[in-house]
Amino acid sequence: MSTVFAIRDIPFSHPGSWFGISPVIAEGTLADDLHLVSHQNGLHAVLRFVPATAGATVTATPARLEWAHDAGRVELTYEAPDTVRLRGAGLGLAVLAAEPTLTPFSGTYLYRDPLDGALVFTNYGTGRRYRITVLTGDDIDVRGAQALGTAERGVVLGAGPWEIAVEEYAGDRPPYRPALGFDEAVKAADARFVAFADAVAPWRDGSTPAAELAAYVLWSATVAPAGFVTRPAVLMSKHWMDKVWSWDHCFNALALAPGRAQLAWDQFRIVFDHQDDAGGLPDSIAHSEVLYNFVKPPIHGWALARLRERLPDLDRAELMSAYAHLVRWTNFWLTVRRAPARTCRTTTTATTAAGTTPPCSTRAGSCRAPTSPRSSSCRPASSPRCRTPGTRPRVPGVDRLRRPASRGAAGAAVGR
């Protein structure tokens, strides 16, 4: 099968890449043209792709993106996570800086690399460079090199045939040399996607088109470790929701577990890499920020129980480490996010001298409270709804990890 998807709904990208090709350039903002949109240091539309002839039809599959017109076509594919290849035949293309205005602290500057004459955009927003190397073609017009202020900066390619490579990188690197031909790059990207889809959804067929599309979303939304992202991570989107959120990651882990065990485990563990001193988890993690000012539901014990069903060979040391993190996360909810219990002012009698019941007041650390909203009597401290101070809270889904290791295998030893 060759899944075709709407580029306005799902960006064109590749595992490990921090950029995608998309018309979504900000939350709720759709551009007329496709852009190279990077998610390093935030969401930044860096380059704009403008076909020479208006009205070109865009078709996207997991391995190839195409602009097609009666005059010809332009194709784009990923050679590597940080490199795309483009070629055109009969249809020209302008590759321009998305933001035309350059200031001392924003925008994109364009210059020629003195080593090989390649054209390099340097972008203040991402802190990255974007190098265009012309592989074939002579009808090329460079605009705005070294221009300051407001200017059109970029490369305009004629009807062709032509081919270029576009790279995203942080600092200097050797001149670009193609590792393989364009068609071979398409085949290699397609093979990588098919292998991934076969691993996570081997049961799919022509009657389940959504399964392959879902596999592509997971595959293409994965980024390499960088910045605050400590492991390979599935972003919720390479449109504008370009973060890991601290409950969505559990569902990504469950989806990946049948065929990509290590990637699934990385999804579960990544938020715990940023657990704070109080045991709380971040609300979200992005390339350049970790936010704690919101809290997501504590589904992680449940998620680990489900993951253990799908990942029977999890290492005992990893399980025990996960358990320790979950204990801290549970204690966070039981201490930081729970109101103090109510307690009676006296425990020796249920009535005062006047024959009335004693009022109850709030006091931290006590489990004594009326036994029901309609009752004036006090619940004893031994009530099963109270936890004796100093006892360990039960962590749903993983409490069995502390059972004695008596059955040999790692899975059994931690109480599967």
Tab-separated table of C-alpha atoms in Angstrom:
chain	number	residue	atom	x	y	z
A	1	MET	CA	0.000	0.000	0.000
A	2	SER	CA	1.064	3.594	-0.559
A	3	THR	CA	-0.692	5.837	1.935
A	4	VAL	CA	-1.647	9.258	0.598
A	5	PHE	CA	-2.404	11.952	3.151
A	6	ALA	CA	-3.482	15.580	3.227
A	7	ILE	CA	-0.478	17.802	3.884
A	8	ARG	CA	-2.693	20.363	5.616
A	9	ASP	CA	-3.640	17.752	8.199
A	10	ILE	CA	-0.389	15.804	8.564
A	11	PRO	CA	3.077	17.250	7.921
A	12	PHE	CA	5.611	15.491	5.729
A	13	SER	CA	8.544	14.428	7.882
A	14	HIS	CA	10.819	11.573	8.892
A	15	PRO	CA	11.909	9.867	12.151
A	16	GLY	CA	14.697	11.729	13.885
A	17	SER	CA	14.075	14.966	12.028
A	18	TRP	CA	13.315	18.181	13.905
A	19	PHE	CA	11.679	19.752	10.859
A	20	GLY	CA	8.816	18.948	8.551
A	21	ILE	CA	7.279	20.273	5.359
A	22	SER	CA	3.919	21.861	6.068
A	23	PRO	CA	1.656	24.845	5.377
A	24	VAL	CA	1.017	25.203	9.135
A	25	ILE	CA	3.402	27.964	10.227
A	26	ALA	CA	1.820	28.813	13.607
A	27	GLU	CA	-1.135	27.804	15.757
A	28	GLY	CA	-4.235	28.253	13.622
A	29	THR	CA	-2.218	29.697	10.712
A	30	LEU	CA	-2.212	28.033	7.281
A	31	ALA	CA	0.031	29.498	4.595
A	32	ASP	CA	-0.684	29.212	0.879
A	33	ASP	CA	2.745	27.666	0.262
A	34	LEU	CA	4.510	24.774	1.904
A	35	HIS	CA	7.299	25.665	4.317
A	36	LEU	CA	10.229	23.997	5.971
A	37	VAL	CA	9.099	24.312	9.599
A	38	SER	CA	11.624	23.607	12.347
A	39	HIS	CA	10.729	22.736	15.942
A	40	GLN	CA	14.077	23.580	17.500
A	41	ASN	CA	13.828	26.476	19.962
A	42	GLY	CA	10.113	26.704	19.253
A	43	LEU	CA	8.073	26.483	16.070
A	44	HIS	CA	9.680	28.417	13.227
A	45	ALA	CA	8.786	28.592	9.541
A	46	VAL	CA	12.263	28.941	8.011
A	47	LEU	CA	12.006	28.392	4.253
A	48	ARG	CA	9.143	28.809	1.801
A	49	PHE	CA	8.709	26.600	-1.295
A	50	VAL	CA	6.976	28.430	-4.180
A	51	PRO	CA	6.358	26.598	-7.476
A	52	ALA	CA	6.984	28.763	-10.538
A	53	THR	CA	3.511	27.998	-11.870
A	54	ALA	CA	0.470	28.604	-9.696
A	55	GLY	CA	-2.045	25.833	-9.151
A	56	ALA	CA	0.335	22.915	-8.675
A	57	THR	CA	-1.277	19.917	-6.957
A	58	VAL	CA	0.462	18.607	-3.837
A	59	THR	CA	0.521	14.853	-3.141
A	60	ALA	CA	2.130	13.383	-0.028
A	61	THR	CA	3.057	9.775	0.741
A	62	PRO	CA	5.343	8.539	3.547
A	63	ALA	CA	8.445	8.606	1.327
A	64	ARG	CA	7.790	11.356	-1.208
A	65	LEU	CA	6.165	14.773	-1.510
A	66	GLU	CA	5.251	16.066	-4.973
A	67	TRP	CA	4.084	19.298	-6.583
A	68	ALA	CA	2.536	18.406	-9.960
A	69	HIS	CA	1.392	20.640	-12.827
A	70	ASP	CA	0.756	20.180	-16.518
A	71	ALA	CA	4.144	21.819	-17.108
A	72	GLY	CA	6.067	19.374	-14.932
A	73	ARG	CA	6.696	18.403	-11.331
A	74	VAL	CA	8.906	18.901	-8.293
A	75	GLU	CA	9.647	16.047	-5.858
A	76	LEU	CA	11.016	16.058	-2.303
A	77	THR	CA	12.271	13.185	-0.147
A	78	TYR	CA	14.314	12.685	3.021
A	79	GLU	CA	17.818	11.375	2.493
A	80	ALA	CA	18.542	11.607	6.227
A	81	PRO	CA	16.747	13.087	9.252
A	82	ASP	CA	18.510	16.434	8.729
A	83	THR	CA	18.622	16.427	4.917
A	84	VAL	CA	16.001	16.571	2.172
A	85	ARG	CA	16.547	16.242	-1.553
A	86	LEU	CA	14.487	18.074	-4.161
A	87	ARG	CA	14.436	17.693	-7.932
A	88	GLY	CA	12.411	19.323	-10.670
A	89	ALA	CA	11.621	18.649	-14.303
A	90	GLY	CA	9.531	21.123	-16.300
A	91	LEU	CA	8.533	23.063	-13.184
A	92	GLY	CA	10.625	25.713	-11.465
A	93	LEU	CA	10.735	26.364	-7.733
A	94	ALA	CA	11.755	29.257	-5.498
A	95	VAL	CA	13.246	28.398	-2.107
A	96	LEU	CA	12.982	31.611	-0.092
A	97	ALA	CA	13.460	32.776	3.484
A	98	ALA	CA	10.000	32.692	5.052
A	99	GLU	CA	10.577	35.974	6.894
A	100	PRO	CA	11.837	38.748	4.583
A	101	THR	CA	12.860	41.151	7.354
A	102	LEU	CA	16.223	40.766	9.070
A	103	THR	CA	16.931	42.561	12.347
A	104	PRO	CA	19.858	42.223	14.780
A	105	PHE	CA	17.839	39.593	16.710
A	106	SER	CA	15.389	37.999	14.255
A	107	GLY	CA	14.991	36.823	10.695
A	108	THR	CA	17.187	34.882	8.291
A	109	TYR	CA	20.495	35.902	6.713
A	110	LEU	CA	21.764	34.416	3.433
A	111	TYR	CA	25.387	34.028	2.357
A	112	ARG	CA	27.561	31.837	0.157
A	113	ASP	CA	29.760	29.231	1.823
A	114	PRO	CA	33.347	30.184	0.917
A	115	LEU	CA	34.375	26.512	0.707
A	116	ASP	CA	32.142	25.345	-2.127
A	117	GLY	CA	29.757	28.198	-2.979
A	118	ALA	CA	26.738	26.531	-1.385
A	119	LEU	CA	24.027	28.923	-0.200
A	120	VAL	CA	23.509	29.068	3.558
A	121	PHE	CA	20.576	30.562	5.431
A	122	THR	CA	21.237	31.223	9.117
A	123	ASN	CA	18.097	31.612	11.193
A	124	TYR	CA	17.930	33.477	14.496
A	125	GLY	CA	14.774	31.698	15.672
A	126	THR	CA	16.052	28.144	15.494
A	127	GLY	CA	19.734	28.897	15.983
A	128	ARG	CA	20.419	26.611	13.026
A	129	ARG	CA	21.785	26.862	9.495
A	130	TYR	CA	20.041	25.686	6.335
A	131	ARG	CA	22.389	24.923	3.465
A	132	ILE	CA	21.306	24.561	-0.147
A	133	THR	CA	23.712	22.650	-2.363
A	134	VAL	CA	22.956	22.591	-6.095
A	135	LEU	CA	23.599	19.086	-7.461
A	136	THR	CA	22.421	19.564	-11.047
A	137	GLY	CA	21.010	22.423	-13.104
A	138	ASP	CA	22.257	25.703	-14.555
A	139	ASP	CA	19.184	27.953	-14.541
A	140	ILE	CA	19.646	29.252	-11.010
A	141	ASP	CA	19.067	32.768	-9.679
A	142	VAL	CA	20.363	33.721	-6.233
A	143	ARG	CA	18.566	36.622	-4.561
A	144	GLY	CA	19.402	38.667	-1.497
A	145	ALA	CA	22.764	37.142	-0.551
A	146	GLN	CA	24.264	39.276	2.252
A	147	ALA	CA	21.302	41.649	2.083
A	148	LEU	CA	20.314	43.471	5.260
A	149	GLY	CA	16.945	44.823	6.360
A	150	THR	CA	13.956	43.706	4.299
A	151	ALA	CA	14.726	41.758	1.122
A	152	GLU	CA	13.802	38.636	-0.802
A	153	ARG	CA	16.443	36.058	0.039
A	154	GLY	CA	16.727	32.691	-1.622
A	155	VAL	CA	17.286	30.567	-4.682
A	156	VAL	CA	15.051	30.476	-7.772
A	157	LEU	CA	15.404	27.332	-9.860
A	158	GLY	CA	14.274	27.272	-13.481
A	159	ALA	CA	12.269	24.644	-15.341
A	160	GLY	CA	15.176	22.257	-15.129
A	161	PRO	CA	15.940	19.509	-14.848
A	162	TRP	CA	17.596	20.404	-11.557
A	163	GLU	CA	18.309	18.862	-8.164
A	164	ILE	CA	19.305	20.326	-4.785
A	165	ALA	CA	19.911	19.200	-1.202
A	166	VAL	CA	18.727	21.153	1.851
A	167	GLU	CA	20.323	20.481	5.256
A	168	GLU	CA	19.550	21.663	8.793
A	169	TYR	CA	22.521	21.781	11.147
A	170	ALA	CA	23.911	23.744	14.080
A	171	GLY	CA	27.460	24.770	13.144
A	172	ASP	CA	30.030	24.200	10.447
A	173	ARG	CA	30.135	20.880	8.655
A	174	PRO	CA	31.985	19.566	5.592
A	175	PRO	CA	30.557	20.356	2.136
A	176	TYR	CA	27.570	18.195	1.253
A	177	ARG	CA	28.119	15.060	-0.812
A	178	PRO	CA	25.136	12.888	-1.814
A	179	ALA	CA	25.168	9.444	-0.246
A	180	LEU	CA	22.789	7.973	-2.832
A	181	GLY	CA	20.665	8.965	-5.814
A	182	PHE	CA	17.240	10.568	-5.501
A	183	ASP	CA	15.285	7.457	-6.484
A	184	GLU	CA	17.370	5.346	-4.108
A	185	ALA	CA	16.621	7.843	-1.317
A	186	VAL	CA	12.874	7.458	-1.989
A	187	LYS	CA	13.132	3.671	-1.934
A	188	ALA	CA	15.157	3.704	1.281
A	189	ALA	CA	12.676	6.011	3.035
A	190	ASP	CA	9.759	3.876	1.880
A	191	ALA	CA	11.481	0.700	3.115
A	192	ARG	CA	12.044	2.270	6.536
A	193	PHE	CA	8.396	3.200	6.837
A	194	VAL	CA	7.127	-0.195	5.672
A	195	ALA	CA	9.382	-1.940	8.205
A	196	PHE	CA	8.014	0.285	10.970
A	197	ALA	CA	4.373	-0.247	9.956
A	198	ASP	CA	4.916	-4.006	9.663
A	199	ALA	CA	6.313	-4.016	13.198
A	200	VAL	CA	3.595	-2.004	14.962
A	201	ALA	CA	0.581	-3.002	12.827
A	202	PRO	CA	1.342	-6.293	11.036
A	203	TRP	CA	-2.376	-7.070	10.822
A	204	ARG	CA	-3.241	-4.094	8.596
A	205	ASP	CA	-4.566	-4.607	5.069
A	206	GLY	CA	-6.581	-2.773	2.450
A	207	SER	CA	-9.610	-2.707	4.713
A	208	THR	CA	-7.767	-0.815	7.484
A	209	PRO	CA	-6.362	2.338	5.841
A	210	ALA	CA	-6.441	4.262	9.112
A	211	ALA	CA	-3.935	1.829	10.637
A	212	GLU	CA	-1.221	2.652	8.120
A	213	LEU	CA	-1.951	6.352	8.408
A	214	ALA	CA	-1.705	6.139	12.207
A	215	ALA	CA	1.604	4.305	11.832
A	216	TYR	CA	2.865	7.119	9.609
A	217	VAL	CA	1.858	9.749	12.167
A	218	LEU	CA	3.845	7.941	14.893
A	219	TRP	CA	6.794	7.298	12.590
A	220	SER	CA	7.068	10.805	11.181
A	221	ALA	CA	6.440	12.629	14.490
A	222	THR	CA	9.473	11.010	16.140
A	223	VAL	CA	12.476	13.246	16.858
A	224	ALA	CA	16.035	12.494	17.905
A	225	PRO	CA	17.247	13.425	21.406
A	226	ALA	CA	18.113	17.143	21.495
A	227	GLY	CA	17.735	20.020	23.919
A	228	PHE	CA	15.467	18.987	26.790
A	229	VAL	CA	14.280	15.908	24.874
A	230	THR	CA	16.462	13.242	26.462
A	231	ARG	CA	15.338	10.216	24.428
A	232	PRO	CA	13.905	9.497	20.985
A	233	ALA	CA	10.439	10.981	21.380
A	234	VAL	CA	7.126	11.078	19.563
A	235	LEU	CA	5.878	14.652	19.470
A	236	MET	CA	2.122	14.972	19.447
A	237	SER	CA	2.501	16.668	16.090
A	238	LYS	CA	5.039	18.319	13.860
A	239	HIS	CA	2.420	20.949	13.237
A	240	TRP	CA	2.040	23.307	16.196
A	241	MET	CA	1.487	20.783	19.027
A	242	ASP	CA	5.199	20.007	18.915
A	243	LYS	CA	5.695	18.698	22.464
A	244	VAL	CA	5.601	15.587	24.630
A	245	TRP	CA	2.714	15.866	27.109
A	246	SER	CA	2.752	13.907	30.338
A	247	TRP	CA	-0.128	11.595	29.633
A	248	ASP	CA	-0.224	11.444	25.821
A	249	HIS	CA	3.218	9.824	25.969
A	250	CYS	CA	1.647	6.799	27.702
A	251	PHE	CA	-0.700	6.150	24.785
A	252	ASN	CA	2.150	6.512	22.295
A	253	ALA	CA	4.101	3.953	24.312
A	254	LEU	CA	1.200	1.489	24.218
A	255	ALA	CA	0.802	1.941	20.453
A	256	LEU	CA	4.512	1.308	19.823
A	257	ALA	CA	4.958	-1.590	22.227
A	258	PRO	CA	3.927	-4.473	19.921
A	259	GLY	CA	6.767	-3.824	17.458
A	260	ARG	CA	9.166	-1.170	18.795
A	261	ALA	CA	9.854	-2.152	22.391
A	262	GLN	CA	12.749	0.217	23.120
A	263	LEU	CA	11.031	3.204	21.521
A	264	ALA	CA	7.881	2.401	23.511
A	265	TRP	CA	9.837	2.240	26.769
A	266	ASP	CA	11.537	5.544	25.934
A	267	GLN	CA	8.110	7.143	25.503
A	268	PHE	CA	7.008	5.979	28.933
A	269	ARG	CA	10.208	7.019	30.703
A	270	ILE	CA	10.910	10.376	29.060
A	271	VAL	CA	8.765	12.532	31.346
A	272	PHE	CA	10.296	10.911	34.426
A	273	ASP	CA	13.685	12.204	33.258
A	274	HIS	CA	12.338	15.607	34.349
A	275	GLN	CA	10.570	14.625	37.598
A	276	ASP	CA	10.968	17.464	40.113
A	277	ASP	CA	12.040	17.371	43.757
A	278	ALA	CA	8.425	17.145	44.958
A	279	GLY	CA	7.796	14.107	42.731
A	280	GLY	CA	5.746	16.059	40.195
A	281	LEU	CA	5.983	15.517	36.457
A	282	PRO	CA	6.209	18.267	33.864
A	283	ASP	CA	3.095	19.154	31.937
A	284	SER	CA	5.042	19.177	28.685
A	285	ILE	CA	8.527	18.863	27.243
A	286	ALA	CA	9.736	20.560	24.073
A	287	HIS	CA	13.139	21.086	22.503
A	288	SER	CA	13.838	24.234	24.498
A	289	GLU	CA	11.404	24.248	27.429
A	290	VAL	CA	10.010	22.104	30.229
A	291	LEU	CA	6.772	23.380	31.778
A	292	TYR	CA	5.464	22.417	35.232
A	293	ASN	CA	2.659	24.950	35.651
A	294	PHE	CA	-0.063	22.454	34.661
A	295	VAL	CA	-0.516	18.851	35.797
A	296	LYS	CA	-1.886	15.974	33.733
A	297	PRO	CA	-3.906	13.034	35.152
A	298	PRO	CA	-1.812	10.355	36.909
A	299	ILE	CA	-2.462	7.441	34.552
A	300	HIS	CA	1.100	6.152	34.682
A	301	GLY	CA	0.594	3.169	37.003
A	302	TRP	CA	-2.218	1.945	34.783
A	303	ALA	CA	-0.062	2.548	31.689
A	304	LEU	CA	2.860	0.582	33.118
A	305	ALA	CA	0.583	-2.357	33.894
A	306	ARG	CA	-0.595	-2.375	30.283
A	307	LEU	CA	2.959	-1.966	28.980
A	308	ARG	CA	4.136	-4.964	30.997
A	309	GLU	CA	1.534	-7.072	29.228
A	310	ARG	CA	2.982	-5.975	25.877
A	311	LEU	CA	6.654	-5.938	26.923
A	312	PRO	CA	7.201	-9.166	28.894
A	313	ASP	CA	10.994	-8.917	28.678
A	314	LEU	CA	11.429	-5.594	30.441
A	315	ASP	CA	14.640	-5.462	32.456
A	316	ARG	CA	14.159	-5.802	36.215
A	317	ALA	CA	16.414	-2.821	36.951
A	318	GLU	CA	14.361	-0.657	34.591
A	319	LEU	CA	11.146	-1.836	36.236
A	320	MET	CA	12.398	-1.054	39.708
A	321	SER	CA	13.568	2.368	38.574
A	322	ALA	CA	10.153	3.026	37.060
A	323	TYR	CA	8.541	1.876	40.306
A	324	ALA	CA	10.617	4.319	42.347
A	325	HIS	CA	9.548	7.173	40.080
A	326	LEU	CA	5.897	6.125	40.364
A	327	VAL	CA	6.121	6.062	44.170
A	328	ARG	CA	7.349	9.665	44.096
A	329	TRP	CA	4.609	10.603	41.592
A	330	THR	CA	1.948	8.983	43.816
A	331	ASN	CA	3.268	10.710	46.917
A	332	PHE	CA	3.127	14.000	45.013
A	333	TRP	CA	-0.618	13.545	44.579
A	334	LEU	CA	-1.129	12.384	48.162
A	335	THR	CA	0.826	15.250	49.709
A	336	VAL	CA	1.051	18.234	47.365
A	337	ARG	CA	-2.273	17.876	45.567
A	338	ARG	CA	-4.569	16.681	48.392
A	339	ALA	CA	-6.422	18.911	50.834
A	340	PRO	CA	-5.764	18.230	54.558
A	341	ALA	CA	-8.139	15.792	56.231
A	342	ARG	CA	-10.771	16.966	58.736
A	343	THR	CA	-10.348	16.039	62.393
A	344	CYS	CA	-12.489	16.214	65.541
A	345	ARG	CA	-11.321	18.456	68.329
A	346	THR	CA	-11.845	15.641	70.827
A	347	THR	CA	-11.723	11.873	70.545
A	348	THR	CA	-12.842	10.964	74.094
A	349	THR	CA	-16.562	11.524	73.717
A	350	ALA	CA	-19.067	11.905	70.952
A	351	THR	CA	-20.971	14.683	72.742
A	352	THR	CA	-20.139	17.761	74.749
A	353	ALA	CA	-21.526	18.656	78.133
A	354	ALA	CA	-24.265	20.583	76.400
A	355	GLY	CA	-25.246	17.417	74.547
A	356	THR	CA	-24.055	18.609	71.128
A	357	THR	CA	-21.547	16.882	68.898
A	358	PRO	CA	-18.052	18.342	68.780
A	359	PRO	CA	-17.272	20.390	65.681
A	360	CYS	CA	-14.675	19.108	63.244
A	361	SER	CA	-11.785	21.235	62.051
A	362	THR	CA	-9.032	20.926	59.482
A	363	ARG	CA	-5.668	19.682	60.631
A	364	ALA	CA	-2.913	18.367	58.362
A	365	GLY	CA	-1.716	14.837	58.916
A	366	SER	CA	-4.906	13.465	60.522
A	367	CYS	CA	-7.328	10.971	59.066
A	368	ARG	CA	-10.128	11.579	61.583
A	369	ALA	CA	-13.289	12.972	60.025
A	370	PRO	CA	-17.080	12.482	60.180
A	371	THR	CA	-18.022	9.056	58.896
A	372	SER	CA	-20.474	10.515	56.393
A	373	PRO	CA	-21.703	13.939	55.317
A	374	ARG	CA	-24.897	13.352	57.377
A	375	SER	CA	-23.153	12.004	60.467
A	376	SER	CA	-21.750	14.077	63.316
A	377	SER	CA	-19.656	11.260	64.710
A	378	CYS	CA	-15.962	10.978	64.011
A	379	ARG	CA	-14.351	8.223	61.941
A	380	PRO	CA	-11.679	6.362	63.917
A	381	ALA	CA	-8.084	6.746	62.818
A	382	SER	CA	-8.035	3.039	61.926
A	383	SER	CA	-10.672	3.518	59.224
A	384	PRO	CA	-9.667	1.730	55.978
A	385	ARG	CA	-10.252	5.002	54.143
A	386	CYS	CA	-7.379	6.551	56.079
A	387	ARG	CA	-3.695	5.874	55.658
A	388	THR	CA	-1.585	5.595	58.788
A	389	PRO	CA	1.248	8.143	58.675
A	390	GLY	CA	4.518	6.564	57.544
A	391	THR	CA	2.969	3.725	55.533
A	392	ARG	CA	3.737	3.364	51.845
A	393	PRO	CA	0.944	4.346	49.454
A	394	ARG	CA	-0.266	1.773	47.000
A	395	VAL	CA	0.715	2.522	43.411
A	396	PRO	CA	-1.945	1.174	41.018
A	397	GLY	CA	-0.604	-1.231	38.441
A	398	VAL	CA	2.897	-1.568	39.857
A	399	ASP	CA	2.443	-2.412	43.549
A	400	ARG	CA	3.165	-6.032	42.748
A	401	LEU	CA	6.760	-5.123	41.860
A	402	ARG	CA	7.766	-5.503	45.516
A	403	ARG	CA	6.710	-9.150	45.799
A	404	PRO	CA	9.579	-11.502	46.661
A	405	ALA	CA	11.663	-12.571	43.702
A	406	SER	CA	11.105	-16.310	43.820
A	407	ARG	CA	10.192	-17.417	40.308
A	408	GLY	CA	13.436	-17.001	38.413
A	409	ALA	CA	12.589	-15.084	35.249
A	410	ALA	CA	12.827	-11.300	35.332
A	411	GLY	CA	9.158	-10.832	34.505
A	412	ALA	CA	8.030	-13.263	37.181
A	413	ALA	CA	10.549	-11.961	39.711
A	414	VAL	CA	8.824	-8.614	39.877
A	415	GLY	CA	5.366	-10.128	40.272
A	416	ARG	CA	3.886	-10.321	36.778
